[in-house]
mmCIF file of C-alpha atoms and ligand atoms in Angstrom:
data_model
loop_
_atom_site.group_PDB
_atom_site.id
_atom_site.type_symbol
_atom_site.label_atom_id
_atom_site.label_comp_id
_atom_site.label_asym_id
_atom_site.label_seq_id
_atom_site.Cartn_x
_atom_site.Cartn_y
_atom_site.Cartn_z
ATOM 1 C CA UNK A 1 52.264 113.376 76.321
ATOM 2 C CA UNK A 2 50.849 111.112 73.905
ATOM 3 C CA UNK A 3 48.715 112.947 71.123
ATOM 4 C CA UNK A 4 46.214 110.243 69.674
ATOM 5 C CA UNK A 5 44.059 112.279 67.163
ATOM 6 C CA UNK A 6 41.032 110.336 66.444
ATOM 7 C CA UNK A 7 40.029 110.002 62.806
ATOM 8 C CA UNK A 8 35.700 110.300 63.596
ATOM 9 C CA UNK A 9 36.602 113.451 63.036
ATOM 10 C CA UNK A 10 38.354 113.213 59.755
ATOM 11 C CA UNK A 11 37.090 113.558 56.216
ATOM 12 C CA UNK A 12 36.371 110.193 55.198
ATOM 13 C CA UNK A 13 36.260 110.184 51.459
ATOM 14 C CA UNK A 14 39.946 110.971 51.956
ATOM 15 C CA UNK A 15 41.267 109.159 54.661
ATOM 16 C CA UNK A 16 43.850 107.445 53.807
ATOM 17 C CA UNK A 17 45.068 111.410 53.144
ATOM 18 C CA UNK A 18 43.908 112.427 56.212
ATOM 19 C CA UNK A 19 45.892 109.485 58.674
ATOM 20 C CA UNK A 20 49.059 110.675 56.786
ATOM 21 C CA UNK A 21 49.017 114.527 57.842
ATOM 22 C CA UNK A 22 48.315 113.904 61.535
ATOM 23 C CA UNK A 23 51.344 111.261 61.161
ATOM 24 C CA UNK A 24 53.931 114.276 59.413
ATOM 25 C CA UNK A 25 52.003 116.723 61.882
ATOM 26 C CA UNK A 26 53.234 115.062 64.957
ATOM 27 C CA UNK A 27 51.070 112.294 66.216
ATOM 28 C CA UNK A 28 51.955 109.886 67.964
ATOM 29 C CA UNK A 29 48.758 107.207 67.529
ATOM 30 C CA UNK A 30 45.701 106.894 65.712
ATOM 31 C CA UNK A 31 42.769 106.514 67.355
ATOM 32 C CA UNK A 32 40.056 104.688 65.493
ATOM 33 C CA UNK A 33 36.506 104.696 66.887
ATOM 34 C CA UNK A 34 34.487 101.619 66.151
ATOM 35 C CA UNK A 35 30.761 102.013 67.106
ATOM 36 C CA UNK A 36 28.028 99.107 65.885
ATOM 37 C CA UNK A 37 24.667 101.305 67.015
ATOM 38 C CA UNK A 38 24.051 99.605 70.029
ATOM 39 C CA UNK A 39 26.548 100.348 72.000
ATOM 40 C CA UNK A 40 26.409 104.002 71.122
ATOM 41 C CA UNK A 41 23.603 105.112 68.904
ATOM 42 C CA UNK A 42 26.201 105.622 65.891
ATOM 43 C CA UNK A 43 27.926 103.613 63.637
ATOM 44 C CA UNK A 44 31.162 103.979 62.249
ATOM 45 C CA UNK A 45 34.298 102.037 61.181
ATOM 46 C CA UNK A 46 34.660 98.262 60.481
ATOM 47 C CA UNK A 47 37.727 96.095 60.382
ATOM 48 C CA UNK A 48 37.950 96.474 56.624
ATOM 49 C CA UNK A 49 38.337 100.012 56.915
ATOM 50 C CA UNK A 50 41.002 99.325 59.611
ATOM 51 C CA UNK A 51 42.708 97.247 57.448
ATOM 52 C CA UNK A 52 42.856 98.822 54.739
ATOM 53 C CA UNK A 53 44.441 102.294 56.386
ATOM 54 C CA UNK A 54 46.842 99.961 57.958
ATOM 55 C CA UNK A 55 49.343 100.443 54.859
ATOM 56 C CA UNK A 56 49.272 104.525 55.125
ATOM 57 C CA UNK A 57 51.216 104.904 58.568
ATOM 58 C CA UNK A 58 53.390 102.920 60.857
ATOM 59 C CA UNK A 59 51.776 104.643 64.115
ATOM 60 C CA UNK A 60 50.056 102.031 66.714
ATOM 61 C CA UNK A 61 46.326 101.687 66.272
ATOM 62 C CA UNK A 62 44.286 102.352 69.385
ATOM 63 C CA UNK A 63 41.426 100.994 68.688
ATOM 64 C CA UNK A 64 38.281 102.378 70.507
ATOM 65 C CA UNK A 65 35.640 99.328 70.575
ATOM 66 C CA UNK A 66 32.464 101.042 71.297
ATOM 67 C CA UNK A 67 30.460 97.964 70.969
ATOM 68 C CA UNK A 68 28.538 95.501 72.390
ATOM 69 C CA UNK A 69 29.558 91.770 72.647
ATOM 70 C CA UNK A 70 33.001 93.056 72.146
ATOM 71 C CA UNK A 71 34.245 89.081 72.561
ATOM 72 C CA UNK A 72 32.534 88.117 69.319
ATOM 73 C CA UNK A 73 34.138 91.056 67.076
ATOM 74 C CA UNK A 74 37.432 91.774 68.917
ATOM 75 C CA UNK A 75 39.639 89.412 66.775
ATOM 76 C CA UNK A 76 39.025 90.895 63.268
ATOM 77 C CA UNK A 77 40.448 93.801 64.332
ATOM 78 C CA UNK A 78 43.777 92.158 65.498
ATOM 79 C CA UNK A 79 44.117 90.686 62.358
ATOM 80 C CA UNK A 80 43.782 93.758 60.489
ATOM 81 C CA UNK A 81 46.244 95.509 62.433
ATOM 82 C CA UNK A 82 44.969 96.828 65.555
ATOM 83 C CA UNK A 83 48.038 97.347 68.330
ATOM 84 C CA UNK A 84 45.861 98.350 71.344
ATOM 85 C CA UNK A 85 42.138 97.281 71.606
ATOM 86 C CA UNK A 86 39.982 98.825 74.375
ATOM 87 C CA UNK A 87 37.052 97.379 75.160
ATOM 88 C CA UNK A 88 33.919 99.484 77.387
ATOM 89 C CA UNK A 89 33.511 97.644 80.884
ATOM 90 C CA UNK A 90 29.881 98.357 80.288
ATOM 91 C CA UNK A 91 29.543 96.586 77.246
ATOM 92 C CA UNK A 92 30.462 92.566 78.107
ATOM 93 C CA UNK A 93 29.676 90.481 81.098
ATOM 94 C CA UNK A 94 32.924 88.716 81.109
ATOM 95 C CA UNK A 95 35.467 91.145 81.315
ATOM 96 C CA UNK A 96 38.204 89.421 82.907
ATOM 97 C CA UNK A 97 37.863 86.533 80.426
ATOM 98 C CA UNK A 98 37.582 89.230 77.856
ATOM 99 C CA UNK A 99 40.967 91.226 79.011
ATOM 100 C CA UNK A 100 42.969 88.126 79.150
ATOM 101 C CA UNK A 101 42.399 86.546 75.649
ATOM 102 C CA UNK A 102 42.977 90.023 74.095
ATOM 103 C CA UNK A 103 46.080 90.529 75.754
ATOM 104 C CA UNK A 104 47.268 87.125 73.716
ATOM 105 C CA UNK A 105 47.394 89.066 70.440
ATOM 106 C CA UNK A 106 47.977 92.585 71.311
ATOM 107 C CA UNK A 107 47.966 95.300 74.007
ATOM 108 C CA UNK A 108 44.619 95.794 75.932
ATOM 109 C CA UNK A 109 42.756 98.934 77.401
ATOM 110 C CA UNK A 110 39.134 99.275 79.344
ATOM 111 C CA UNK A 111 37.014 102.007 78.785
ATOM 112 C CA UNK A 112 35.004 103.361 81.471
ATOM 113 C CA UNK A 113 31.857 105.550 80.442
ATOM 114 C CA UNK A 114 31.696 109.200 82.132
ATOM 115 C CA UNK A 115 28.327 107.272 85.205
ATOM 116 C CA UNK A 116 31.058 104.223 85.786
ATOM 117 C CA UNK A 117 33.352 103.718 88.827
ATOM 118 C CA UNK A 118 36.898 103.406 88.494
ATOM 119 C CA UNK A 119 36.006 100.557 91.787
ATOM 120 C CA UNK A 120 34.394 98.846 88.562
ATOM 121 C CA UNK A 121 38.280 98.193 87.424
ATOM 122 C CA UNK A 122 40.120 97.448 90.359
ATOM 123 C CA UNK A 123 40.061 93.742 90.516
ATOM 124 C CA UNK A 124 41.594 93.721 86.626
ATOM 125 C CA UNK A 125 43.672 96.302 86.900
ATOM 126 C CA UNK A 126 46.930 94.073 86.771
ATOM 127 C CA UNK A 127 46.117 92.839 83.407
ATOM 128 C CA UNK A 128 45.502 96.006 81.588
ATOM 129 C CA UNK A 129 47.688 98.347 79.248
ATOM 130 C CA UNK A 130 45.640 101.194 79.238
ATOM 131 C CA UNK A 131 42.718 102.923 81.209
ATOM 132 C CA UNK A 132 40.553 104.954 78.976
ATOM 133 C CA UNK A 133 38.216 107.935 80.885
ATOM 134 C CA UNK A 134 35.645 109.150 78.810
ATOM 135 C CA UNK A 135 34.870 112.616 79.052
ATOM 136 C CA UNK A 136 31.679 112.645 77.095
ATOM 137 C CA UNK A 137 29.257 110.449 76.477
ATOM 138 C CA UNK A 138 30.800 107.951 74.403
ATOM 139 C CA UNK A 139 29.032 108.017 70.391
ATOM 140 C CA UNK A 140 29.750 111.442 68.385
ATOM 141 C CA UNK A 141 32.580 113.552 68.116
ATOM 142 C CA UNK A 142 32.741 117.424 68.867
ATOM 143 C CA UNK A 143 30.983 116.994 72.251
ATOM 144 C CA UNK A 144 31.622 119.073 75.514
ATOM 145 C CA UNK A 145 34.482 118.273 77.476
ATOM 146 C CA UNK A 146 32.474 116.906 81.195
ATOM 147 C CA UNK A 147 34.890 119.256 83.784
ATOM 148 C CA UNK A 148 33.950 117.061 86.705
ATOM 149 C CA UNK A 149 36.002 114.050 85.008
ATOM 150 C CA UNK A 150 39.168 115.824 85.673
ATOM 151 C CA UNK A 151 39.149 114.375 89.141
ATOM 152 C CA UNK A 152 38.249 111.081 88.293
ATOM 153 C CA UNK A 153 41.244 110.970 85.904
ATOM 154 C CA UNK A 154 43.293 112.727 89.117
ATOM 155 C CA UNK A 155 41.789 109.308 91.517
ATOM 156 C CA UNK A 156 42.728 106.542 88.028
ATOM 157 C CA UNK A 157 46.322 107.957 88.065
ATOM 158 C CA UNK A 158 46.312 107.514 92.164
ATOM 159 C CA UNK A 159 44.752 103.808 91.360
ATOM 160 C CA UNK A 160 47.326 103.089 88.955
ATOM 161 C CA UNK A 161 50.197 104.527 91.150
ATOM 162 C CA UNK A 162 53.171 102.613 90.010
ATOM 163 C CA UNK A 163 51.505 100.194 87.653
ATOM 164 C CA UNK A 164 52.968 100.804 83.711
ATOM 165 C CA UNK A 165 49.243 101.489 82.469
ATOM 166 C CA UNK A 166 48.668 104.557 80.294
ATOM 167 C CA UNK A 167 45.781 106.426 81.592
ATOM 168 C CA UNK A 168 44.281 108.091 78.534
ATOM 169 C CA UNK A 169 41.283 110.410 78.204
ATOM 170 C CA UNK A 170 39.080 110.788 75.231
ATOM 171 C CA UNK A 171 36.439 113.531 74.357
ATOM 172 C CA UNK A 172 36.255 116.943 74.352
ATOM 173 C CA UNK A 173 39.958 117.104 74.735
ATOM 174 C CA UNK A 174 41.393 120.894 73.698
ATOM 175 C CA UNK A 175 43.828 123.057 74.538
ATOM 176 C CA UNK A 176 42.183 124.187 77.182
ATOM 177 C CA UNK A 177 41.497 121.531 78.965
ATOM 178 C CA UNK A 178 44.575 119.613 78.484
ATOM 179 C CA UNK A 179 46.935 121.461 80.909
ATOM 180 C CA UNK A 180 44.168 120.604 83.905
ATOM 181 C CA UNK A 181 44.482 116.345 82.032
ATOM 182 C CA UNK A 182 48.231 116.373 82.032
ATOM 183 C CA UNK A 183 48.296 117.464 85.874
ATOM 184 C CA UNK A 184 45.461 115.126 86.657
ATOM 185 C CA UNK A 185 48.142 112.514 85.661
ATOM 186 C CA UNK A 186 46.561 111.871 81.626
ATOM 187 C CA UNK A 187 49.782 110.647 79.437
ATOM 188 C CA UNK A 188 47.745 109.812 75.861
ATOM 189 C CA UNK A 189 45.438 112.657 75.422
ATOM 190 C CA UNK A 190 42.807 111.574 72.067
ATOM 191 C CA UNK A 191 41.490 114.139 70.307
ATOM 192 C CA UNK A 192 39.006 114.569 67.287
ATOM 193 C CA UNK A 193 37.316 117.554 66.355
ATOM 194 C CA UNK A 194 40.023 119.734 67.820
ATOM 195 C CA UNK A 195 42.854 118.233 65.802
ATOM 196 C CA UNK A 196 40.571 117.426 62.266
ATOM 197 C CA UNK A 197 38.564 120.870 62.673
ATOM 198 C CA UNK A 198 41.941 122.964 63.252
ATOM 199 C CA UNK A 199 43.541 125.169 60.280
ATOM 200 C CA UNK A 200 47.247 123.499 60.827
ATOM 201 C CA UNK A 201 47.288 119.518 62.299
ATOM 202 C CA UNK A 202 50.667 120.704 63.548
ATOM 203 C CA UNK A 203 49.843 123.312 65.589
ATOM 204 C CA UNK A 204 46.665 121.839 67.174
ATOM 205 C CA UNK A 205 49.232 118.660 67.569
ATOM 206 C CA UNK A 206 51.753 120.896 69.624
ATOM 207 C CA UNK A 207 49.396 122.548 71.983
ATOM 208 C CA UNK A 208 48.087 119.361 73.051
ATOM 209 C CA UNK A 209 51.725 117.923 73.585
ATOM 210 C CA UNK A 210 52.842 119.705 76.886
HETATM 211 C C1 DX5 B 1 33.537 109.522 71.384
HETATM 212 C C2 DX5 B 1 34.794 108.924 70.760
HETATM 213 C C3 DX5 B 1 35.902 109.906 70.713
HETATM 214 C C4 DX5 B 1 35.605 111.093 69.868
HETATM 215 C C5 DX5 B 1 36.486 112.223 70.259
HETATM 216 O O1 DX5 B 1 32.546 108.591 71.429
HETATM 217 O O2 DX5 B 1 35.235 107.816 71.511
HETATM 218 O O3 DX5 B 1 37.138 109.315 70.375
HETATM 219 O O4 DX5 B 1 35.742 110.864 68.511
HETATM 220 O O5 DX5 B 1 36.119 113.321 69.510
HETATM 221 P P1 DX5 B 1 36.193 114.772 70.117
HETATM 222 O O6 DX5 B 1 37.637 115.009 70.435
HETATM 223 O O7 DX5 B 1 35.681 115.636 69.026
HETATM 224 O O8 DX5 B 1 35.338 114.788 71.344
HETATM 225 ZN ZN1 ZN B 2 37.385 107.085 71.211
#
């Protein structure tokens, strides 16, 4: 399982702090959610910011675009160090377009919202890297888990079959809930408030790696 804590969650007048214990307490990404208030009603983190945590670890950037227009926008955060960008199938008109020029500079996910169809994937499926389920409503951090997305991420793995595609799932994600991902077929579990709001990174880290 790969652990991808998301840094919403993390205190932000120390980040650069913060990215470094989740890397020494056993993660395997970081997950960076970048919302523009449109999108999602909340805005977060820009490329700057991206760039600039770049230098604390080596671990792969998953980078969460939570955006509209994603074509305009998706560059600057290649260049400042992005290795996967996932883009929202909801938020562009052109995804296909969209799926193949990212893949030119790094590796490329689609995000589906909790109300859209995994149907809404299938003809692009062959050019992805990564599916991305949302199991909240995408915009804030520390939401509840939605328990009837467990079988949507059981039907993704069953579309992806033998494809090499990580099929990731991001919100709510716990302890709890992560045995019932990981048999589902889930292999990059992302996780904010449980990690960032935990006593010990470390331990939170190794209950969600099973
Ligand atoms: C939600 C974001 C998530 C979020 C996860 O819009 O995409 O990555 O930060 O946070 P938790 O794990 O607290 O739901
Ligand atoms: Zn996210």
């Amino acid at each position: 399982m790969i652990v991808a804590p998301s840094i919403l969650s993390a205190d932000f007048s120390r980040l650069g702090e913060e990215i470094k214990k989740v890397a020494e307490a056993g993660a395997d990404w970081i997950h960076i959610d970048v919302m523009d208030g449109n999108f999602v009603p909340n805005i977060t983190i820009g490329s700057c910011v991206v760039r600039s945590i770049r230098k604390d670890v080596d671990l792969p950037f998953d980078v969460h675009l939570m955006i509209e227009k994603p074509e305009k926008h998706f560059m600057y955060f290649v260049d400042a160090g992005a290795d996967f960008i996932t883009v929202h199938v909801e938020a562009t008109k052109s995804l296909y377009r969209l799926v193949k020029e990212i893949s030119k500079h790094c590796k490329v996910g689609v995000a589906l919202n909790p109300a859209t169809p995994l149907c809404s994937i299938e003809n692009i499926i062959d050019e992805i890297d990564l599916l991305l389920i949302m199991t909240v409503e995408p915009g804030f951090g520390g939401q509840k888990f939605i328990e009837s997305m467990v079988k949507k991420v059981e039907k993704a793995k069953e579309m992806i079959g033998r494809r090499k595609i990580y099929l990731s799932v991001d919100g709510g994600v716990n302890d709890k809930n992560a045995p019932l991902l990981k048999k589902a077929g889930a292999n990059v579990l992302v996780a904010g408030s449980y990690i960032f709001c935990s006593k010990s990174y470390e331990e939170a880290i190794k209950k969600l790696k099973i």
